[in-house]
XYZ file of C-alpha atoms in Angstrom:
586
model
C -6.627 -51.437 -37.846
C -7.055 -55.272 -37.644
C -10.612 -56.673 -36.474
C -9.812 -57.163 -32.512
C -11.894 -58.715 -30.105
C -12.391 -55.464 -28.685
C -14.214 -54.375 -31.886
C -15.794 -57.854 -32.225
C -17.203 -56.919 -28.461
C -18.790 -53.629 -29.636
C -20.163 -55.496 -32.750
C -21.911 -57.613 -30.706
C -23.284 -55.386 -27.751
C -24.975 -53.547 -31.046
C -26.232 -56.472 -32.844
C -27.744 -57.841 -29.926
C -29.700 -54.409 -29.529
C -27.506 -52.092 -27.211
C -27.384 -49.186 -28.528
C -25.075 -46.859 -25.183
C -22.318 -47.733 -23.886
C -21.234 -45.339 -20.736
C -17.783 -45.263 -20.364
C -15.130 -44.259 -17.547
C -12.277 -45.450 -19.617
C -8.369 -46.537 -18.215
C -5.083 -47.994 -18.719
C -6.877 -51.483 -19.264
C -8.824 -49.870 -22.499
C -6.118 -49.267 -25.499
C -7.559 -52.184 -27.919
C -11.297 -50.913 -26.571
C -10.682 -47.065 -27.489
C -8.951 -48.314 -30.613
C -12.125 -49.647 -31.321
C -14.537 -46.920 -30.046
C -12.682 -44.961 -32.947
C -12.849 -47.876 -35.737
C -16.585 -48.237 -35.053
C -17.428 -44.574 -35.183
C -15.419 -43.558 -38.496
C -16.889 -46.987 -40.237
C -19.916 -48.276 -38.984
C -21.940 -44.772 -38.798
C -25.318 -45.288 -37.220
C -24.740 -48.751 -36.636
C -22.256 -48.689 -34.042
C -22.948 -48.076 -29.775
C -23.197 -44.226 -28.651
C -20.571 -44.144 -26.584
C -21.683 -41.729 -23.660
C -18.449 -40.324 -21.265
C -19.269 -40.207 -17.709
C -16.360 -38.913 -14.906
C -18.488 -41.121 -12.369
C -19.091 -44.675 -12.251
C -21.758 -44.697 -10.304
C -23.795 -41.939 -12.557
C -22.786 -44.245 -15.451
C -24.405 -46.973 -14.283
C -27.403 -45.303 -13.301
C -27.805 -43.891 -16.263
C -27.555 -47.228 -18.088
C -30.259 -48.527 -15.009
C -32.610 -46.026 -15.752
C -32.693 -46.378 -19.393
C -33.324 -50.116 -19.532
C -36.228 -49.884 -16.696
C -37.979 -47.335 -18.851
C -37.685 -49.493 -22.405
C -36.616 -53.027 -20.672
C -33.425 -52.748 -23.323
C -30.333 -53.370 -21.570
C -27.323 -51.114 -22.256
C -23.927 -51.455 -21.709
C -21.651 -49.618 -18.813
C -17.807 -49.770 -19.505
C -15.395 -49.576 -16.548
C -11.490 -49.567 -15.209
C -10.534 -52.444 -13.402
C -11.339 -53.154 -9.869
C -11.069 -49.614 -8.736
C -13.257 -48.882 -11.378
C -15.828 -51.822 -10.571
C -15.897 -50.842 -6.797
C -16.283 -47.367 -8.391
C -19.706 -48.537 -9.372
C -20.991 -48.432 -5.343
C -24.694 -49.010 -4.784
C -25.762 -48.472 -8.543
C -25.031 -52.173 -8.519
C -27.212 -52.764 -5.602
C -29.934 -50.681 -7.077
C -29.511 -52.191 -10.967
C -29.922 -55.653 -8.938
C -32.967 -54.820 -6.516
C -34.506 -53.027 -9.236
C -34.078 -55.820 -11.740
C -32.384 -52.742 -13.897
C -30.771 -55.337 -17.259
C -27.317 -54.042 -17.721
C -24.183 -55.373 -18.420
C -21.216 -54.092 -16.864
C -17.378 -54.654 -18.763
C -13.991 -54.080 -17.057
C -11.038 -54.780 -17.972
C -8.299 -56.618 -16.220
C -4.686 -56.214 -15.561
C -2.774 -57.389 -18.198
C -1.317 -61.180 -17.005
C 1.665 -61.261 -19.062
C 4.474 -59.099 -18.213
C 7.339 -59.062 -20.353
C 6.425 -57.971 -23.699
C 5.017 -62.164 -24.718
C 1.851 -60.629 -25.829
C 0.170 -57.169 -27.147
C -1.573 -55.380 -24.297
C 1.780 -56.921 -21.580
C 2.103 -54.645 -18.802
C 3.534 -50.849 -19.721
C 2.493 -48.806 -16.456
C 3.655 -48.862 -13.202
C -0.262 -49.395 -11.763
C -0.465 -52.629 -13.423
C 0.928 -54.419 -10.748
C -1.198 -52.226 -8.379
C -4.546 -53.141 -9.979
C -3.838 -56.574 -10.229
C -6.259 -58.378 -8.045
C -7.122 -62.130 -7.344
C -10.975 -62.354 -8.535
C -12.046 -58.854 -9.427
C -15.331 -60.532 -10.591
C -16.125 -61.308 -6.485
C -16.430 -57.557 -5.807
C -19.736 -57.334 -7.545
C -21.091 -61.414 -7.803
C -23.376 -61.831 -5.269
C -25.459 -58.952 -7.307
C -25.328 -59.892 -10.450
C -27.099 -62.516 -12.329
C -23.725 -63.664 -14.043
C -20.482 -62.722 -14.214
C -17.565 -63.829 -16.673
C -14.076 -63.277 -18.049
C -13.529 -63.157 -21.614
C -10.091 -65.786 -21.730
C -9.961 -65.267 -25.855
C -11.240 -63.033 -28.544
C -12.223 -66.062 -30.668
C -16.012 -66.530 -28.799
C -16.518 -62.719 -27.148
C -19.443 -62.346 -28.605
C -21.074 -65.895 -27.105
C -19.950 -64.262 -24.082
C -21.738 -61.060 -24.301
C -24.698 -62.788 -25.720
C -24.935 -65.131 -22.602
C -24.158 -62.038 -20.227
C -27.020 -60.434 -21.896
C -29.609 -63.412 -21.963
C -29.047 -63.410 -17.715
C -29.827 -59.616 -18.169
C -33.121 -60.111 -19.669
C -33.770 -63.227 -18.296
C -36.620 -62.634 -15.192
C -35.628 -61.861 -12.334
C -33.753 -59.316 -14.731
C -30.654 -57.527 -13.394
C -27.236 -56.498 -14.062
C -24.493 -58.929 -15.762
C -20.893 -58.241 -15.152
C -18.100 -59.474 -17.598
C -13.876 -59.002 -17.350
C -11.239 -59.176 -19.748
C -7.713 -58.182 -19.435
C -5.704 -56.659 -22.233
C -4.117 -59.518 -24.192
C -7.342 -60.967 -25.128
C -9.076 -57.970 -25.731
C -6.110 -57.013 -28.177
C -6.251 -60.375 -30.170
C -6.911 -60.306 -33.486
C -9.464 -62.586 -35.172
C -11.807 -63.329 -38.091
C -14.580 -60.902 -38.254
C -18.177 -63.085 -37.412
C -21.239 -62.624 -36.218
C -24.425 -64.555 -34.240
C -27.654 -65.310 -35.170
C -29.845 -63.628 -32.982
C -32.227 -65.674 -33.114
C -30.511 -68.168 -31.152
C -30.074 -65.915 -28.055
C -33.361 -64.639 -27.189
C -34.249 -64.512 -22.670
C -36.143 -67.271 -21.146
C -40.335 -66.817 -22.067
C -42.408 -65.636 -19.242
C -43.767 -68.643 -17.404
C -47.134 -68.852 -16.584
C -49.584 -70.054 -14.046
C -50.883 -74.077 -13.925
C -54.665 -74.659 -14.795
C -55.699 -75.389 -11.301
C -53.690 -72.233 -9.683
C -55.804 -69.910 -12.025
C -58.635 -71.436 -10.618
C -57.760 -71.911 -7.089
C -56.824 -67.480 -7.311
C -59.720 -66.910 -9.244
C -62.092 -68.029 -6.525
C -60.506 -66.928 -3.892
C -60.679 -63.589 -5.093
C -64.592 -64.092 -5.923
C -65.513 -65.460 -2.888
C -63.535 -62.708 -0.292
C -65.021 -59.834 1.489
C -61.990 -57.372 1.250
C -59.474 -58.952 -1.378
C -56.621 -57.083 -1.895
C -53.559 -57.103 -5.045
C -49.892 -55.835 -3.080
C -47.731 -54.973 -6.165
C -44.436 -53.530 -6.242
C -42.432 -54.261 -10.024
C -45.739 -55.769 -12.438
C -45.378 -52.181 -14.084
C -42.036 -52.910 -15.262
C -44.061 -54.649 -18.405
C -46.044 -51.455 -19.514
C -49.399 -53.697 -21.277
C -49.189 -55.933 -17.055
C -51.024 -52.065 -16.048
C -54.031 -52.099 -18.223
C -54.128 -56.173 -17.197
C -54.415 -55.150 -14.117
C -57.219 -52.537 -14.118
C -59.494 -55.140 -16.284
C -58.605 -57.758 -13.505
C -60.349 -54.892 -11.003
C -62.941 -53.842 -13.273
C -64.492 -57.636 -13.179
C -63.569 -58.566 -9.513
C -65.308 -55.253 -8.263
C -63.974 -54.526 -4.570
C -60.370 -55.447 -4.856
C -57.917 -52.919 -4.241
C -54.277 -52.719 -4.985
C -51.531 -51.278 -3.324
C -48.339 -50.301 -4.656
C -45.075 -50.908 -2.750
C -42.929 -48.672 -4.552
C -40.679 -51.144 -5.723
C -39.547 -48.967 -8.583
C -42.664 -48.916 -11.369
C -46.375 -47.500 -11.640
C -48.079 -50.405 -11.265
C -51.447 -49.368 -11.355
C -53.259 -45.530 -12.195
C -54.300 -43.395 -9.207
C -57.505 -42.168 -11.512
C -59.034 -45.790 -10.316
C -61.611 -45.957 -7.405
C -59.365 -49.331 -6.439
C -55.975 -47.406 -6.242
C -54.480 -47.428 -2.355
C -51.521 -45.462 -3.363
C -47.914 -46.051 -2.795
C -47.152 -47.329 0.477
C -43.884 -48.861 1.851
C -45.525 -52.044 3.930
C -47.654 -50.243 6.185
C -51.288 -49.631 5.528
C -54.625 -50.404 7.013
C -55.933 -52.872 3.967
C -53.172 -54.946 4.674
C -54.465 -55.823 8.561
C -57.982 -56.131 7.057
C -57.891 -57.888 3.824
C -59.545 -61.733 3.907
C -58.139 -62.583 0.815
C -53.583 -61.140 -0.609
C -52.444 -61.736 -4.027
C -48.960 -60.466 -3.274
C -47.789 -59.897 -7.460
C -43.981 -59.200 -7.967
C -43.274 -57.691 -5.052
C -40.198 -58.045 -2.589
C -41.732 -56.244 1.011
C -45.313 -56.630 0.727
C -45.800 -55.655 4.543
C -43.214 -55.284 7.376
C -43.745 -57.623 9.870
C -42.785 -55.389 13.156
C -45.561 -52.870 11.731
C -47.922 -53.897 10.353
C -49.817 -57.561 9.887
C -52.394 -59.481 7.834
C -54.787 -61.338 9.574
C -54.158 -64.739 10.584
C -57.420 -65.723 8.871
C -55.981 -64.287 5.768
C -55.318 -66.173 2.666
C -52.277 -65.643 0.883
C -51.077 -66.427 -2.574
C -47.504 -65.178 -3.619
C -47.038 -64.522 -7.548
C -43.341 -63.438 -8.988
C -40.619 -64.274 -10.776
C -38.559 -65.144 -8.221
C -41.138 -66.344 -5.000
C -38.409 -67.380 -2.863
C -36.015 -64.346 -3.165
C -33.218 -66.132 -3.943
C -30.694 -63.292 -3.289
C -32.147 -62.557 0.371
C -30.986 -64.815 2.951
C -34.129 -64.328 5.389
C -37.332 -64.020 3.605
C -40.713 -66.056 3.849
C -44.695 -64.663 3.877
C -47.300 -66.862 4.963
C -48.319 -67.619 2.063
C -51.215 -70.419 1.417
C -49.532 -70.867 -2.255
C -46.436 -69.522 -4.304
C -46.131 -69.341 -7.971
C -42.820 -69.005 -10.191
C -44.771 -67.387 -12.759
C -44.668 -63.721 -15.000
C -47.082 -60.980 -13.602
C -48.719 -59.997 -16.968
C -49.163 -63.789 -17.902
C -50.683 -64.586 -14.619
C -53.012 -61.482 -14.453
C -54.089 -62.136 -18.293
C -54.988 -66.211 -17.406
C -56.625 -64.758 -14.458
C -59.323 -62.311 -16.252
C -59.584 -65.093 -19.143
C -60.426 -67.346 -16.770
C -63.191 -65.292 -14.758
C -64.586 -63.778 -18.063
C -65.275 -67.304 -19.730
C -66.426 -69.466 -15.955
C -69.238 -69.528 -13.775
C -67.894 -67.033 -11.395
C -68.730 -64.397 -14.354
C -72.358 -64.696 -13.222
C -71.891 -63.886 -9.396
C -69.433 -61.062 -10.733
C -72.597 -59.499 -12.009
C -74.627 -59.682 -9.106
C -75.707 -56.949 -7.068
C -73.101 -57.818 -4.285
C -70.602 -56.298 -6.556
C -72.355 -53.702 -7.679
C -72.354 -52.797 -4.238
C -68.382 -53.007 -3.630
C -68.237 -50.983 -6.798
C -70.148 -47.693 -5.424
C -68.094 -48.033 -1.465
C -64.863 -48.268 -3.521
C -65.755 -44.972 -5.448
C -66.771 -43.489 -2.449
C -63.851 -43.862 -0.636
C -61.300 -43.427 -3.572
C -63.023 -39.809 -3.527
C -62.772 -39.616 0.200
C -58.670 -40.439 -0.251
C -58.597 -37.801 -3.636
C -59.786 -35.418 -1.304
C -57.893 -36.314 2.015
C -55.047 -35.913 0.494
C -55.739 -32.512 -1.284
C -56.410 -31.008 2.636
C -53.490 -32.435 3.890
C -51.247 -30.474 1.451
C -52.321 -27.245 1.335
C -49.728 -24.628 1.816
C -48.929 -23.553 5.869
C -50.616 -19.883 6.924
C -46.891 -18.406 7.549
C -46.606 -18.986 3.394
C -44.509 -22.062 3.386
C -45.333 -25.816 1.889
C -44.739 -28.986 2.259
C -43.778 -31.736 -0.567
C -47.512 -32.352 -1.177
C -48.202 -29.135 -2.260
C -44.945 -28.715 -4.475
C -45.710 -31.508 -6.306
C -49.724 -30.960 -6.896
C -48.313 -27.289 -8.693
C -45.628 -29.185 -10.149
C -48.077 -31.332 -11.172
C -50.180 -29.140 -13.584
C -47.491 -26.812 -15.045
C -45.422 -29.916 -16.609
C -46.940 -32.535 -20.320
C -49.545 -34.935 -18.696
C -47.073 -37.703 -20.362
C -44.242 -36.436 -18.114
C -42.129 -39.074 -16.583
C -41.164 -38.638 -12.680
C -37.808 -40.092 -11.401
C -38.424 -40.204 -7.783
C -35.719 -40.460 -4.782
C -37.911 -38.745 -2.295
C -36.955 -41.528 0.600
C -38.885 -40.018 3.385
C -41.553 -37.877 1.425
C -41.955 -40.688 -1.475
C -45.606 -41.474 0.152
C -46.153 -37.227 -0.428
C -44.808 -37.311 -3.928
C -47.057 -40.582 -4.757
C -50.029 -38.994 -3.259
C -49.985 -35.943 -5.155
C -48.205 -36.845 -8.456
C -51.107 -39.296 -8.427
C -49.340 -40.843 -11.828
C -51.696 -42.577 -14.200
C -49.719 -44.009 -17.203
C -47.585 -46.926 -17.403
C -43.934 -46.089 -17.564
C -44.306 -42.538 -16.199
C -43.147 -43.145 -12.830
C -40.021 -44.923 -11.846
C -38.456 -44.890 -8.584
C -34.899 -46.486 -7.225
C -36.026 -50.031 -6.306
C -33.107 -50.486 -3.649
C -31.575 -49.105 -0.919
C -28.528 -47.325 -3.006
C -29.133 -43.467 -2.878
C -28.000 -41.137 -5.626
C -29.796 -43.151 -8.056
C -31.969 -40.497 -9.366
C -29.283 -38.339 -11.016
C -27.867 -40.530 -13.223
C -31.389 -42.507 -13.760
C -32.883 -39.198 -14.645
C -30.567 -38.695 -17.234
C -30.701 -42.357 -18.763
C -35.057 -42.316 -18.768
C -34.396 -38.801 -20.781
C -31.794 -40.229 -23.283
C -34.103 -43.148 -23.730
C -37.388 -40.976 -24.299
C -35.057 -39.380 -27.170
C -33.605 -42.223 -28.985
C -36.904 -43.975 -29.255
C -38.732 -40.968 -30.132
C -36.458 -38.970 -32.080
C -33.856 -35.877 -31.410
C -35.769 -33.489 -29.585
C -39.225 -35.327 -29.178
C -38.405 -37.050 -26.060
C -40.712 -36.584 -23.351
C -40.328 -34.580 -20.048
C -38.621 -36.062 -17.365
C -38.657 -34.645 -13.947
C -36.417 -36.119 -10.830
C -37.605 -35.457 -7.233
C -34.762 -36.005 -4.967
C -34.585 -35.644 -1.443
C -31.338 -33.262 -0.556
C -29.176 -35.559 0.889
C -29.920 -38.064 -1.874
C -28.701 -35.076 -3.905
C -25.222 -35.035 -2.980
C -24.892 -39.011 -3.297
C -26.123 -38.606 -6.519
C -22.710 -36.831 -7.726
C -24.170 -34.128 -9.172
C -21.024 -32.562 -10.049
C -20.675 -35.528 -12.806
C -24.688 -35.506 -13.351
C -25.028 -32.079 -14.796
C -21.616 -31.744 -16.640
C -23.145 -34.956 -18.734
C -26.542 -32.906 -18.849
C -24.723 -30.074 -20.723
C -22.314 -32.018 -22.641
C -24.993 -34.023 -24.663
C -28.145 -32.428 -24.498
C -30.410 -33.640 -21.404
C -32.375 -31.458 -20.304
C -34.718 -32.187 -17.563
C -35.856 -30.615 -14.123
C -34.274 -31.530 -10.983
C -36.686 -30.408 -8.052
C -34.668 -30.906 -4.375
C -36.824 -31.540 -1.482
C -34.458 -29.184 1.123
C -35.261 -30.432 4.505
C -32.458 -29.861 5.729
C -30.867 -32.894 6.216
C -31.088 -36.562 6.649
C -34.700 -37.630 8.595
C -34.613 -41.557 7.038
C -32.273 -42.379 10.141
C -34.115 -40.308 12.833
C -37.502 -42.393 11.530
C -35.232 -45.405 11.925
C -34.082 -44.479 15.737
C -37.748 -43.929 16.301
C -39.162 -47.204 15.188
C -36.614 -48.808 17.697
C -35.944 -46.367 20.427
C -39.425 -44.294 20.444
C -38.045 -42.841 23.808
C -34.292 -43.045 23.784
C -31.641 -40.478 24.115
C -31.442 -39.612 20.701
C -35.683 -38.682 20.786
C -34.941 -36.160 23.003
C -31.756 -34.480 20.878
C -31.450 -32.053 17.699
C -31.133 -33.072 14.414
C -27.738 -31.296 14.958
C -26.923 -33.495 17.586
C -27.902 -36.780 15.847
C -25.114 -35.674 13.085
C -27.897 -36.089 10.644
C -28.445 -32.215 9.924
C -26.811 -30.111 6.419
C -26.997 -26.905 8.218
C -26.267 -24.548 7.077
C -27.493 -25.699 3.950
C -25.328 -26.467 0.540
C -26.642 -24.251 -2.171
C -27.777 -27.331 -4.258
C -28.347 -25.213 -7.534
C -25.521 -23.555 -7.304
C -23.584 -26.891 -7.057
C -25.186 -28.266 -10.246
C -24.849 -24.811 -12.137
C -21.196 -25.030 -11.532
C -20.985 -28.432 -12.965
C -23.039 -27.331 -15.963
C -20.364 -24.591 -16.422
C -23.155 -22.040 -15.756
C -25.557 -23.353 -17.945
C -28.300 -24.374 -16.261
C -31.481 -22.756 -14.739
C -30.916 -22.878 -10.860
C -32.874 -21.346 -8.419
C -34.270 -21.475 -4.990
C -38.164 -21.556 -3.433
C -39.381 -21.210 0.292
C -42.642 -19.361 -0.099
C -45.881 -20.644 -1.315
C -46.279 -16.982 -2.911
C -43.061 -17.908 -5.163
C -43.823 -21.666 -5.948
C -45.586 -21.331 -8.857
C -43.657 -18.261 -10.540
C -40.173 -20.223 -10.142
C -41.902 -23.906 -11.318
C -43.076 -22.189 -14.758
C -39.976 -20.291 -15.496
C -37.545 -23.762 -14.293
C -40.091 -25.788 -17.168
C -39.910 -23.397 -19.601
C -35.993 -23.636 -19.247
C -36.227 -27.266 -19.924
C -38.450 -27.038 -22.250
C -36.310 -24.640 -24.235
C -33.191 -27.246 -23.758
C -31.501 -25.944 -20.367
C -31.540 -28.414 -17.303
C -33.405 -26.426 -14.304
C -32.571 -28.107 -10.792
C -34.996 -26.336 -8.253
C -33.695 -25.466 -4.645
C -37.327 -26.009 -2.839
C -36.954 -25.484 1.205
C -40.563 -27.582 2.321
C -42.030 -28.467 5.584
C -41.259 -31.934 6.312
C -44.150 -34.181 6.899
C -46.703 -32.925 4.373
């Protein structure tokens, strides 16, 4: 075989450090699967995995969740535009998330009587043949393209892949049809060197000060966070920034990372907009967040001073956003915190840091970070009639599994539950959707756990554990999830929260309608209930071709027993997914 630009493509997707490439392959993919074989049989070990996945949504969730755990993009590989519409709200979620990924489809050949290799052959050509298949996915991604000639395809996947990594980061989507893909050309390659992301910006001189004091001189300041975990080393920056400014608190919005460890006295937990600190805080640093409060809900005083610090302050994706913000700063989360600590370590301020005044804040906030710890410890204990509640699953869940395990969580509704009791402490071990797209977790699951393994080694990856809600369950596809779980390896533990349906829209009727028609109705009624209930397990077991642990849990008196025997199974290699029927609201 010649050296194609569809070999030139893989060449470069692996020199540039991609090292997957999940594929739902098609009619526009001869010169691609040509070169899928070329690269295997003669560049061993330096060539892409090539992952098969019957889904394209599960594909590009598992590419999503392997680049938020390591911040290494990956590479998903699809069929056209039926293929690219395939791809649903994983390209939502790869975009709110700020997953780095770049997507590839092909196109419809353009030539049609034999003028070129790759000309039509199948009937579906014509079919598939569409007037900007890029437009079905732009206004998500942070660039799209079309590769017009083999001769610069790797320029073009090295651009693709700079918007990737580029901050805000986020998904990259590039097209080719067959005749260019088929060309043949001289082998070459880049210097990498040359095609590094945009450096982190940083804060100005007199912002850093301007923060700085404000944070000094307030009575109740408060951090809102939501992505500064994505950067692992922006966590510990964070903690020193509390340990010298005793009193300020952070909450976490859940916008898809751990942002900051529940074993400190200034953790608020994971909250989606709505919490008391926010209505009494003097002084907000909002840091990389995109819903710091919701404004129908719940409000920050009008006395309250606001700065707004993020890679992308003015949301340039959302057509209605704005925060009352007394400043806004384009600038990198880790960068800014580090300036920040410098800066009140080496000025004046350091000397009323050390006054008794802080002292004080230091003993209330330990004080009432126990008084939380232990709220939240009554408020999931098990029901007297022997069933639980989310809370309580995931505090026994919580000591049976490595402290270093990693939770994918799609809990929608019982997320706040999970956070509570999960209570995760290291960066990187926590990683929820980001967006609105559900059915993230199954394929995300999968991607953190392949990740874990190729940067640790065969069989040293860590354990990865996905809490899904049940109705986020079926849009996850698990009938494409767990067949990918058997055929390469993945084991991990799939816990579903059975509550019997969808409660994220009855919430929703609530907020607006507190005492409506549909208030006074049955979850039946609302078309919102799964009874009678799918038999979750069962559904993944039958993917896995029967080999996988599956099982369901109602009774506190069970909990435990089926927990150790569904971690032992992953432990030993088999994927466990765990039926559990809880109480809804605890």
């Amino acid at each position: 075989m010649v050296y194609t630009a569809s070999f030139a493509f893989f060449e470069s997707l692996w020199e540039a450090g991609v090292t997957h490439v999940f594929v739902n392959l098609g009619s526009d993919h001869p010169s691609i699967m040509e070169a899928i074989v070329k690269g295997q049989n003669e560049k061993k070990g330096k060539f892409p995995r090539v992952i098969t996945c019957p889904n394209e949504m599960v594909a590009l969730s598992m590419a999503d969740g392997y680049a938020r755990l390591t911040s290494k993009p990956q590479c998903v590989l699809v069929h056209v535009d039926v293929g690219t519409q395939g791809l649903g709200a994983a390209v939502h979620n790869a975009s709110c998330g700020r997953a780095p990924v770049l997507i590839f489809a092909g196109l419809s050949p353009f030539t049609i009587e034999g003028e070129m290799r790759g000309s039509r052959t199948e009937y579906i050509h014509w079919i598939q043949d569409v007037p900007d298949q890029k437009q079905i996915v732009a206004q998500y991604c942070r660039y799209t393209g079309e590769i017009k000639t083999g001769k610069n395809v790797k320029q073009m996947v090295n651009r693709a892949l700079q918007f990737a990594r580029s901050d805000p980061a986020g998904p990259v989507y590039l097209c080719g049809a067959r005749e260019p893909m088929e060309e043949d050309i001289e082998p070459y390659k880049l210097d990498q060197d040359y095609w590094h992301p945009v450096e982190p910006a940083a804060l100005s001189e007199s912002a850093v000060k301007r923060i700085s004091e404000a944070l000094v001189g307030a009575k109740e300041p408060l951090i809102i966070t939501g992505y500064s975990g994505r950067n692992h080393a922006t966590v510990p920056a964070l903690v020193k920034l509390a340990d010298i400014v005793k009193g300020i608190r952070v909450l976490d919005t859940g916008g898809s990372d751990m942002c900051f460890p529940a074993d400190h006295r200034a953790w608020l937990g994971l909250r989606y907009g709505i919490d008391e600190s926010i209505r009494t805080a003097d002084v907000i640093l909002v840091l990389d967040c995109d819903t710091p409060w919701i404004n129908t809900q719940c409000l920050p005083a009008k006395s309250a001073e606001i700065f707004h610090i993020d890679v992308d302050p003015l949301k340039k994706q959302m057509p209605v956003f704005y925060l009352n913000a007394s400043a806004r700063y384009f600038a990198d989360s880790h960068e800014s915190i580090t300036q920040l600590t410098t800066y009140l370590s080496s000025s004046p301020l350091s000397q009323q840091l050390s006054s008794q005044e802080f002292a004080k804040k230091w003993d209330l906030l330990g004080e009432s970070h126990s008084k939380r710890l232990a709220a939240i410890a009554a408020a999931s204990e098990p029901k007297p009639d022997d069933a639980f509640g989310t809370g309580y699953l995931c505090r026994t869940l919580r000591k049976l599994v490595p402290i270093d395990t990693i939770w994918a969580i799609e809990a929608v509704t019982n997320t706040a539950f999970v956070a509570d009791n999960i209570q995760a402490t290291f960066p990187g071990s926590w990683i929820n959707c980001g967006g609105g797209g559900l059915g993230w977790s199954g394929g995300g699951t999968l991607g953190i756990k392949l990740a874990t393994e190729y940067e640790n080694g065969p069989g040293k990856g860590k354990f990865v554990v996905q809490i899904v809600g049940d109705g986020t369950f079926l849009f996850s596809v698990p009938g494409s999830v767990y067949w990918i779980s058997r055929r390469y390896k993945i084991p991990v533990l799939t816990i579903v929260l059975n509550n019997k349906g969808w409660n994220a829209p009855r919430k929703s009727l609530l907020l607006v309608h507190p005492d409506g028609l549909g208030s006074k109705v049955t979850n039946e009624e609302l078309n919102i209930s799964f009874a009678p209930s799918p038999d979750y397990a069962g559904i993944a077991k039958a993917a896995a071709g029967g080999d996988l642990f599956a099982e369901k849990v109602s009774k506190t008196s069970d909990l435990e027993d089926v927990l150790k025997r569904a971690v032992e199974s992953v432990k030993n290699g088999t994927t466990a997914v765990v039926d559990a029927q809880v109480v809804f609201g605890c």
